[in-house]
Each structure stands twice: as structure tokens, then as C-alpha cells.
Amino acid sequence: MNSFVPHNQSDGPHVSRETAQWADHQSATLDVSRETEVDFMAPQVHAEVEFDTPIARAARVAMSVRGHGDDGWPRPERCRIMSVANQKGGVGKTTTTVNIAASLAMHGNRVLVVDLDPQGNASTALGMERGADDRSIYHCLVEDEEMRNLARPVPDIDNLWCVPATIDLAGAEIELVSLVARESRLKRAFSAYDTSELDYILIDCPPSLGLLTVNAMVACDEVMIPIQCEYYALEGLGQLLRNVELVKSHLNPGLDISTFVLTMYDGRTRLASQVADEVRGHFGDLVLKTLVPRSVRVSEAPSYGQSVMTYDPGSTGAVAYMEAAKEIAYRARASAGN
Ligand code: ADP
Ligand code: MG
């Protein structure tokens, strides 16, 4: 009989002899530290052994999403400035901006996110604490404050910075109207910033085609358009494409649509795959091969002030955004419509 459970107590009113014996047996199996010292040998763990269990696989996926163990992705020769735009709300602009930016930063690129939406969702998702008198992108656009003074490091992710938005920005659409060079305020701010210190700037646009979005398109080289794999996904897209063309012909000849990202893909529905096929049919190689699936973890992450890349790096959403970011980093810049 094992000595860990004092068996004289097992005769008490509530504990039967069988229960006590069972308990003895359990303690004997669980506590290997004393009596079983001689019989028990811990298995030797060799570093080179690759465990292939579901948990080990998940851990490996999470590590690679977080950029451990690779040499980093290629860095562009000069800073790529990308606007993430679609005048439809809720299609995944902010989610795409934040998670692609985080992925690029985790794989060795230096990335700045500019939150150009008065809702400030990208700022929240990147853990920017905001107080009532915080300086934000509004002060850069309307009051000529230097961008450098506004960029703040994102907690927990090296090489990632964010210029936050505050609700002041809601008034900017109107205040900008009376300012000189109102369409190129953001471009001017970037020119004053030494963008050679950065590899990517991602601009999260508001759900409209107003002056804020025009500022983004004048300031960037590439437009990335997230498309939600739902009915009506392509509605309004024509107008967005025409706006890009207008800005290109009048204000920014170097502008191109470089990337479409299919978001919130639900593989169980035929509709999602039809939308994906249709978008690929129209835009060919501009559409990233990676489909971003609908995932609860993606939608939960912002409420913890995090990207899904740090919130749950092993989740399907994080892996998809990492793959999407990798495609962006590796493929040569493509251009739409020409
Ligand atoms: P937008 O910036 O275009 O308005 P968001 O990125 O804010 O769109 O996304 C709209 C909503 O959909 C948010 O609540 C977001 O958390 C959710 N969402 C976005 N992408 C996914 C996804 N892949 N899976 C689940 N929810 C998502
Ligand atoms: Mg948004």
C-alpha cells in the first residue's frame, strides 16, 4: 500500500475502503517523484526530433506565422505606399490593413499604418490608447503637424508603427475643402517624412470616396481592394475603379490598382466560390491566390487591441493573412488595366 494517502483515514464515514484504494492507486500513478524514482525514467528529448502531433503542428504553424525561424521576406527597394480602399463598409479594409501590416513587420519589414478612417478601428486594433487631446492624422492633414511626431510604435510588434485617427477626423472632409492643395495634404506629409526608413506604408481608408480617400490615392503608388465574398460584393466597384482612374489621370499618374484580396470567404457556400471566381475572371493575377476565410478569431482580435497575428497566430485567419502578406512581399508589383 502506498503511503501518500493515510489509509487509516479512509475508514471514515464518507470514504469507503474501495475509494481509498482507488485514491491510493491514483496518487501512486500521478506522483512519480518519490517512491517510483528508481522505476521511472523520463524520456530523453532530442532537439532534432520532430514531433508530429496536432499540438506540435499547431505550435509550428504559430511560430512560422510569427516569423520565428525564417530569414525574413524580401524588402522592397523603396518604400511601397499602399491605400487599402473600398467605399463599401464592412468588407475587411481595416482587418486586412492591420493584419497584413503586422505580418510584414513580423517578417523583417518596417511598416507604418496610417489610420485615415474617423472611426479609428485600425488604431484600436493596433492597441493605440487614445485620449481626448491626442494628436492624430487629423493634425497632420489640417494643421500641418509632422507625421514623424504622430507615428507611435505598436505594442508587441517590432518594426510596426501607427499614425492613429481620432474622431476629429470626421470634420476633416469639410475642413479640407477650404485648404490649399486639399487633395495632396497627405502626399505632402509623406514627402516631409523620410520614407527611406520604411518598407511599407499602409493607409486604411474610410468607407467613402470623399477627400480623405482622394488624399490617400494621391499619396500612394498602389491601391489594394478588399472584396468580401458575399452577394453585392462587386456593387459599387465600378465607381471605385473610375475614381482611381480619375485620380491617376489628373493628380497621380503613378497610381495603379495592384492587389485584390478576397475576404471573409466561407468555403461551405457556393456563393463565396462564385464571387471568388467572378473576381478572378475580371481581375486575373491582381487577385491574391490566398483566400482569407471567415474566422471568429479574426473578428475577436480587435477587442483585445491586437491583430490576429498576435492574438492567435495559429488560427486559420492568421495563417491566411500571413500567406497574403507573403504574396505581396514576393510578387513583383503588378498593375491593373494596362
Ligand atoms: P471595413 O474596414 O471595410 O469597414 P472591417 O475590417 O472593419 O471592414 O471588417 C468588418 C467586420 O467584419 C469587423 O467586425 C471585422 O472584425 C469582421 N471581419 C473582417 N474580416 C473577417 C474575417 N476574415 N472573419 C471574420 N470576421 C471578419
Ligand atoms: Mg474600416
Coordinates of C-alpha atoms and ligand atoms in Angstrom, one line a residue:
M1 CA 0.0 0.0 0.0
N2 CA 1.2 3.4 -0.9
S3 CA 1.9 5.8 1.9
F4 CA 0.7 9.1 0.4
V5 CA -2.9 8.6 1.4
P6 CA -3.1 7.9 5.1
H7 CA -5.3 4.9 4.9
N8 CA -6.4 5.0 8.5
Q9 CA -8.5 8.0 7.4
S10 CA -10.1 6.0 4.6
D11 CA -12.3 4.2 7.1
G12 CA -14.0 7.5 7.9
P13 CA -17.8 7.9 7.4
H14 CA -17.6 9.3 3.9
V15 CA -14.7 7.4 2.3
S16 CA -15.2 3.7 1.6
R17 CA -12.2 1.4 1.6
E18 CA -12.5 0.9 -2.2
T19 CA -12.5 4.7 -2.8
A20 CA -9.4 4.9 -0.7
Q21 CA -7.7 2.1 -2.6
W22 CA -8.6 3.8 -5.9
A23 CA -7.2 7.1 -4.5
D24 CA -4.0 5.3 -3.4
H25 CA -3.7 3.9 -6.9
Q26 CA -4.2 7.4 -8.5
S27 CA -1.6 9.0 -6.2
A28 CA 0.8 6.2 -7.0
T29 CA 0.4 6.8 -10.7
L30 CA 0.4 10.5 -10.5
D31 CA 3.2 11.2 -8.0
V32 CA 6.3 9.8 -9.5
S33 CA 8.6 12.0 -7.5
R34 CA 9.2 9.8 -4.5
E35 CA 8.6 6.1 -4.4
T36 CA 8.8 5.4 -8.1
E37 CA 12.1 7.3 -8.5
V38 CA 14.0 4.2 -9.4
D39 CA 11.5 2.7 -11.9
F40 CA 10.7 5.9 -13.7
M41 CA 12.9 7.3 -16.4
A42 CA 11.9 10.5 -18.1
P43 CA 12.1 10.1 -21.9
Q44 CA 15.1 11.8 -23.4
V45 CA 14.0 14.7 -25.6
H46 CA 16.3 15.3 -28.5
A47 CA 16.1 18.6 -30.1
E48 CA 16.2 17.3 -33.6
V49 CA 13.2 15.0 -33.1
E50 CA 10.2 16.5 -35.0
F51 CA 7.0 15.7 -33.0
D52 CA 4.1 15.2 -35.4
T53 CA 1.2 15.6 -33.1
P54 CA -1.7 18.1 -33.7
I55 CA -0.4 20.3 -30.9
A56 CA 3.2 20.2 -32.3
R57 CA 1.9 21.1 -35.7
A58 CA -0.2 24.0 -34.4
A59 CA 2.8 25.3 -32.5
R60 CA 5.0 25.1 -35.6
V61 CA 2.4 27.0 -37.6
A62 CA 2.1 29.7 -34.9
M63 CA 5.9 30.1 -34.8
S64 CA 6.1 30.4 -38.6
V65 CA 3.3 33.0 -38.7
R66 CA 5.2 35.0 -36.1
G67 CA 8.2 34.9 -38.3
H68 CA 10.4 32.7 -36.0
G69 CA 13.0 30.7 -37.8
D70 CA 12.9 32.3 -41.2
D71 CA 15.3 34.9 -42.6
G72 CA 12.6 37.4 -43.3
W73 CA 10.9 38.3 -46.6
P74 CA 12.4 40.4 -49.2
R75 CA 12.3 44.2 -48.6
P76 CA 11.3 46.5 -51.5
E77 CA 13.9 48.7 -53.0
R78 CA 11.9 51.7 -51.9
C79 CA 9.0 52.3 -49.6
R80 CA 5.7 50.9 -51.1
I81 CA 2.8 53.1 -50.2
M82 CA -0.5 51.2 -50.5
S83 CA -4.0 52.5 -49.9
V84 CA -6.5 49.9 -48.7
A85 CA -9.7 51.2 -50.2
N86 CA -13.3 50.3 -51.0
Q87 CA -16.1 52.7 -50.4
K88 CA -18.3 49.8 -49.1
G89 CA -18.2 49.5 -45.3
G90 CA -17.5 46.2 -43.6
V91 CA -15.6 44.5 -46.4
G92 CA -12.5 44.0 -44.4
K93 CA -10.4 47.1 -45.2
T94 CA -9.3 47.6 -41.6
T95 CA -8.8 43.9 -40.8
T96 CA -6.7 43.5 -44.0
T97 CA -4.6 46.6 -43.3
V98 CA -3.8 45.7 -39.8
N99 CA -3.1 42.0 -40.3
I100 CA -1.0 42.4 -43.5
A101 CA 0.9 45.2 -41.8
A102 CA 1.6 43.0 -38.8
S103 CA 2.6 40.1 -40.9
L104 CA 5.1 42.2 -43.0
A105 CA 6.6 43.6 -39.8
M106 CA 6.9 40.2 -38.2
H107 CA 8.9 39.0 -41.3
G108 CA 11.5 41.7 -41.2
N109 CA 9.9 44.7 -42.9
R110 CA 9.5 48.2 -41.4
V111 CA 5.8 49.2 -41.7
L112 CA 3.8 52.2 -40.9
V113 CA 0.0 52.1 -40.8
V114 CA -1.9 55.4 -41.3
D115 CA -5.4 55.3 -40.0
L116 CA -7.4 57.5 -42.3
D117 CA -10.8 56.5 -41.0
P118 CA -12.5 58.7 -38.4
Q119 CA -13.8 55.5 -36.8
G120 CA -10.2 54.8 -35.8
N121 CA -10.7 51.0 -35.9
A122 CA -7.2 50.3 -37.2
S123 CA -5.8 52.4 -34.3
T124 CA -7.9 50.3 -31.8
A125 CA -6.8 47.0 -33.4
L126 CA -3.2 48.0 -33.1
G127 CA -3.5 48.8 -29.4
M128 CA -3.2 52.6 -29.7
E129 CA -4.6 54.1 -26.5
R130 CA -6.4 57.3 -27.4
G131 CA -7.2 60.2 -25.1
A132 CA -9.3 63.3 -25.7
D133 CA -6.5 65.6 -26.7
D134 CA -4.3 63.1 -28.5
R135 CA -2.6 64.3 -31.7
S136 CA -3.7 62.2 -34.7
I137 CA -3.6 62.1 -38.5
Y138 CA -6.1 65.0 -38.4
H139 CA -3.5 67.3 -37.1
C140 CA -1.2 66.3 -39.9
L141 CA -3.8 66.9 -42.6
V142 CA -5.4 70.1 -41.3
E143 CA -2.7 71.6 -39.0
D144 CA 0.4 70.6 -40.8
E145 CA 1.8 68.7 -37.9
E146 CA 4.8 66.5 -38.9
M147 CA 3.9 62.9 -39.5
R148 CA 7.1 61.8 -37.6
N149 CA 5.7 63.3 -34.4
L150 CA 2.5 61.3 -34.8
A151 CA 3.8 57.8 -35.6
R152 CA 3.7 55.6 -32.5
P153 CA 5.2 52.1 -32.1
V154 CA 2.7 49.3 -31.9
P155 CA 2.9 47.3 -28.7
D156 CA 4.3 43.8 -29.0
I157 CA 5.3 44.0 -32.7
D158 CA 8.7 45.3 -33.6
N159 CA 9.1 47.4 -36.7
L160 CA 5.4 48.4 -36.8
W161 CA 4.2 52.0 -36.2
C162 CA 0.8 53.6 -36.4
V163 CA -0.4 57.1 -37.0
P164 CA -3.7 56.9 -35.2
A165 CA -7.0 58.5 -36.1
T166 CA -9.3 60.3 -33.7
I167 CA -12.9 61.4 -34.2
D168 CA -11.6 64.9 -35.1
L169 CA -11.0 63.4 -38.5
A170 CA -14.8 63.2 -39.1
G171 CA -14.7 67.0 -39.6
A172 CA -11.6 66.9 -41.8
E173 CA -13.6 66.1 -45.0
I174 CA -15.3 69.5 -44.6
E175 CA -12.3 71.4 -43.2
L176 CA -10.0 70.2 -46.0
V177 CA -12.3 71.8 -48.7
S178 CA -11.1 75.3 -48.0
L179 CA -7.4 74.4 -47.7
V180 CA -4.8 74.9 -50.4
A181 CA -3.9 71.7 -52.3
R182 CA -6.6 69.9 -50.4
E183 CA -6.2 66.6 -52.3
S184 CA -2.5 66.4 -51.6
R185 CA -2.1 67.1 -47.9
L186 CA -1.2 63.5 -47.1
K187 CA 1.3 63.3 -50.0
R188 CA 3.0 66.5 -48.7
A189 CA 3.2 65.0 -45.3
F190 CA 4.9 61.8 -46.7
S191 CA 7.3 63.9 -48.6
A192 CA 8.4 65.6 -45.4
Y193 CA 8.8 62.2 -43.7
D194 CA 12.0 60.2 -44.5
T195 CA 10.2 57.2 -46.0
S196 CA 13.5 55.6 -46.8
E197 CA 13.4 54.4 -43.2
L198 CA 10.3 52.4 -44.1
D199 CA 9.5 49.4 -46.4
Y200 CA 5.7 49.8 -46.5
I201 CA 3.1 52.4 -45.6
L202 CA -0.5 51.0 -45.5
I203 CA -3.3 53.5 -45.4
D204 CA -6.6 52.4 -44.0
C205 CA -9.3 54.4 -45.9
P206 CA -12.7 55.3 -44.7
P207 CA -15.8 53.8 -46.4
S208 CA -16.4 56.7 -48.8
L209 CA -14.8 58.2 -51.9
G210 CA -14.5 61.7 -50.3
L211 CA -11.5 63.9 -49.8
L212 CA -9.8 61.6 -47.3
T213 CA -9.8 58.7 -49.7
V214 CA -8.7 61.0 -52.5
N215 CA -5.8 62.2 -50.3
A216 CA -4.8 58.5 -49.8
M217 CA -4.9 57.9 -53.5
V218 CA -2.8 60.9 -54.4
A219 CA -0.2 60.0 -51.7
C220 CA 0.2 56.3 -52.7
D221 CA 1.6 54.2 -55.5
E222 CA -0.7 51.2 -55.2
V223 CA -4.3 50.6 -54.3
M224 CA -5.3 47.3 -52.6
I225 CA -9.0 46.5 -52.7
P226 CA -10.5 44.0 -50.3
I227 CA -13.6 42.3 -51.6
Q228 CA -15.9 40.5 -49.3
C229 CA -17.1 37.1 -50.7
E230 CA -20.8 37.9 -50.5
Y231 CA -23.7 38.9 -52.7
Y232 CA -23.4 42.5 -53.9
A233 CA -19.6 42.2 -53.5
L234 CA -19.0 43.8 -56.8
E235 CA -21.6 46.5 -56.5
G236 CA -20.0 49.9 -56.4
L237 CA -16.7 48.6 -57.6
G238 CA -17.1 50.3 -61.0
Q239 CA -17.3 53.6 -59.3
L240 CA -14.2 52.9 -57.2
L241 CA -12.3 51.9 -60.3
R242 CA -13.4 55.1 -62.1
N243 CA -12.3 57.2 -59.2
V244 CA -8.9 55.5 -59.2
E245 CA -8.7 56.4 -63.0
L246 CA -9.7 60.0 -62.3
V247 CA -7.0 60.4 -59.7
K248 CA -4.5 58.7 -61.9
S249 CA -5.2 60.9 -64.9
H250 CA -5.4 64.2 -63.0
L251 CA -3.4 64.0 -59.8
N252 CA -1.2 60.9 -59.6
P253 CA 0.0 59.4 -62.9
G254 CA 1.9 56.7 -61.0
L255 CA -1.2 55.2 -59.4
D256 CA -2.2 51.6 -60.0
I257 CA -4.5 49.1 -58.6
S258 CA -2.1 46.4 -57.6
T259 CA -4.0 44.0 -55.4
F260 CA -7.4 42.5 -54.8
V261 CA -7.9 40.5 -51.6
L262 CA -10.9 38.2 -51.2
T263 CA -12.0 38.4 -47.6
M264 CA -14.5 36.5 -45.3
Y265 CA -14.6 33.5 -47.6
D266 CA -16.9 30.8 -46.4
G267 CA -16.0 27.6 -48.1
R268 CA -19.3 26.0 -47.3
T269 CA -21.3 28.3 -49.6
R270 CA -21.4 28.1 -53.3
L271 CA -21.9 31.9 -53.4
A272 CA -18.5 32.6 -51.9
S273 CA -16.7 30.5 -54.5
Q274 CA -18.9 32.1 -57.3
V275 CA -17.9 35.5 -56.1
A276 CA -14.2 34.5 -55.9
D277 CA -14.4 33.1 -59.5
E278 CA -16.0 36.2 -60.8
V279 CA -13.5 38.5 -59.2
R280 CA -10.6 36.3 -60.6
G281 CA -12.3 36.3 -64.0
H282 CA -12.3 40.1 -64.0
F283 CA -9.0 40.9 -62.4
G284 CA -6.9 37.9 -63.0
D285 CA -3.5 37.9 -61.4
L286 CA -4.2 41.1 -59.4
V287 CA -6.2 38.9 -57.1
L288 CA -4.1 37.3 -54.4
K289 CA -4.2 33.5 -54.5
T290 CA -4.8 33.3 -50.8
L291 CA -8.4 33.4 -49.7
V292 CA -9.0 34.9 -46.3
P293 CA -11.6 32.7 -44.5
R294 CA -14.3 33.9 -42.3
S295 CA -12.9 33.3 -38.8
V296 CA -14.1 34.1 -35.3
R297 CA -10.6 34.7 -34.1
V298 CA -10.1 37.4 -36.7
S299 CA -13.2 39.2 -35.5
E300 CA -12.3 38.8 -31.8
A301 CA -8.8 40.2 -32.0
P302 CA -9.6 43.9 -32.2
S303 CA -11.5 43.9 -28.9
Y304 CA -8.2 42.8 -27.3
G305 CA -6.4 45.7 -29.0
Q306 CA -4.5 43.2 -31.2
S307 CA -4.1 41.9 -34.7
V308 CA -5.0 38.2 -35.1
M309 CA -1.3 37.7 -35.9
T310 CA -0.5 38.1 -32.2
Y311 CA -3.9 37.2 -30.7
D312 CA -4.0 33.7 -32.2
P313 CA -1.1 33.2 -34.6
G314 CA -2.0 29.5 -35.2
S315 CA -5.6 30.3 -36.3
T316 CA -6.8 29.9 -39.9
G317 CA -7.3 33.7 -40.3
A318 CA -3.7 34.5 -39.1
V319 CA -2.2 31.9 -41.4
A320 CA -4.2 33.2 -44.4
Y321 CA -3.2 36.8 -43.7
M322 CA 0.4 35.7 -43.3
E323 CA 0.2 34.0 -46.7
A324 CA -1.5 37.0 -48.3
A325 CA 1.2 39.3 -47.0
K326 CA 3.9 36.9 -48.2
E327 CA 2.4 37.1 -51.7
I328 CA 2.5 40.8 -51.6
A329 CA 6.1 40.8 -50.4
Y330 CA 7.3 38.3 -53.0
R331 CA 5.4 39.2 -56.2
A332 CA 6.6 41.9 -58.5
R333 CA 4.4 44.9 -58.4
A334 CA 1.6 44.2 -61.0
S335 CA -0.5 46.9 -62.5
A336 CA -4.2 47.0 -63.4
G337 CA -5.8 48.0 -66.6
N338 CA -2.7 48.3 -68.7
Ligands
ADP1 P1 -14.1 47.8 -43.1 O1 -12.8 48.4 -42.6 O2 -14.0 47.6 -44.6 O3 -15.3 48.5 -42.7 P2 -13.6 45.7 -41.2 O4 -12.2 45.2 -41.5 O5 -13.8 46.6 -40.1 O6 -14.2 46.3 -42.5 O7 -14.5 44.4 -41.1 C1 -15.9 44.5 -40.8 C2 -16.3 43.4 -39.8 O8 -16.0 42.1 -40.2 C3 -15.5 43.6 -38.5 O9 -16.3 43.3 -37.4 C4 -14.4 42.5 -38.6 O10 -14.0 42.1 -37.3 C5 -15.1 41.5 -39.4 N1 -14.2 40.7 -40.2 C6 -13.3 41.1 -41.1 N2 -12.7 40.1 -41.7 C7 -13.1 39.0 -41.1 C8 -12.8 37.6 -41.2 N3 -11.9 37.1 -42.1 N4 -13.5 36.7 -40.4 C9 -14.5 37.1 -39.6 N5 -14.8 38.4 -39.4 C10 -14.1 39.3 -40.1
MG2 MG -12.5 50.1 -41.5

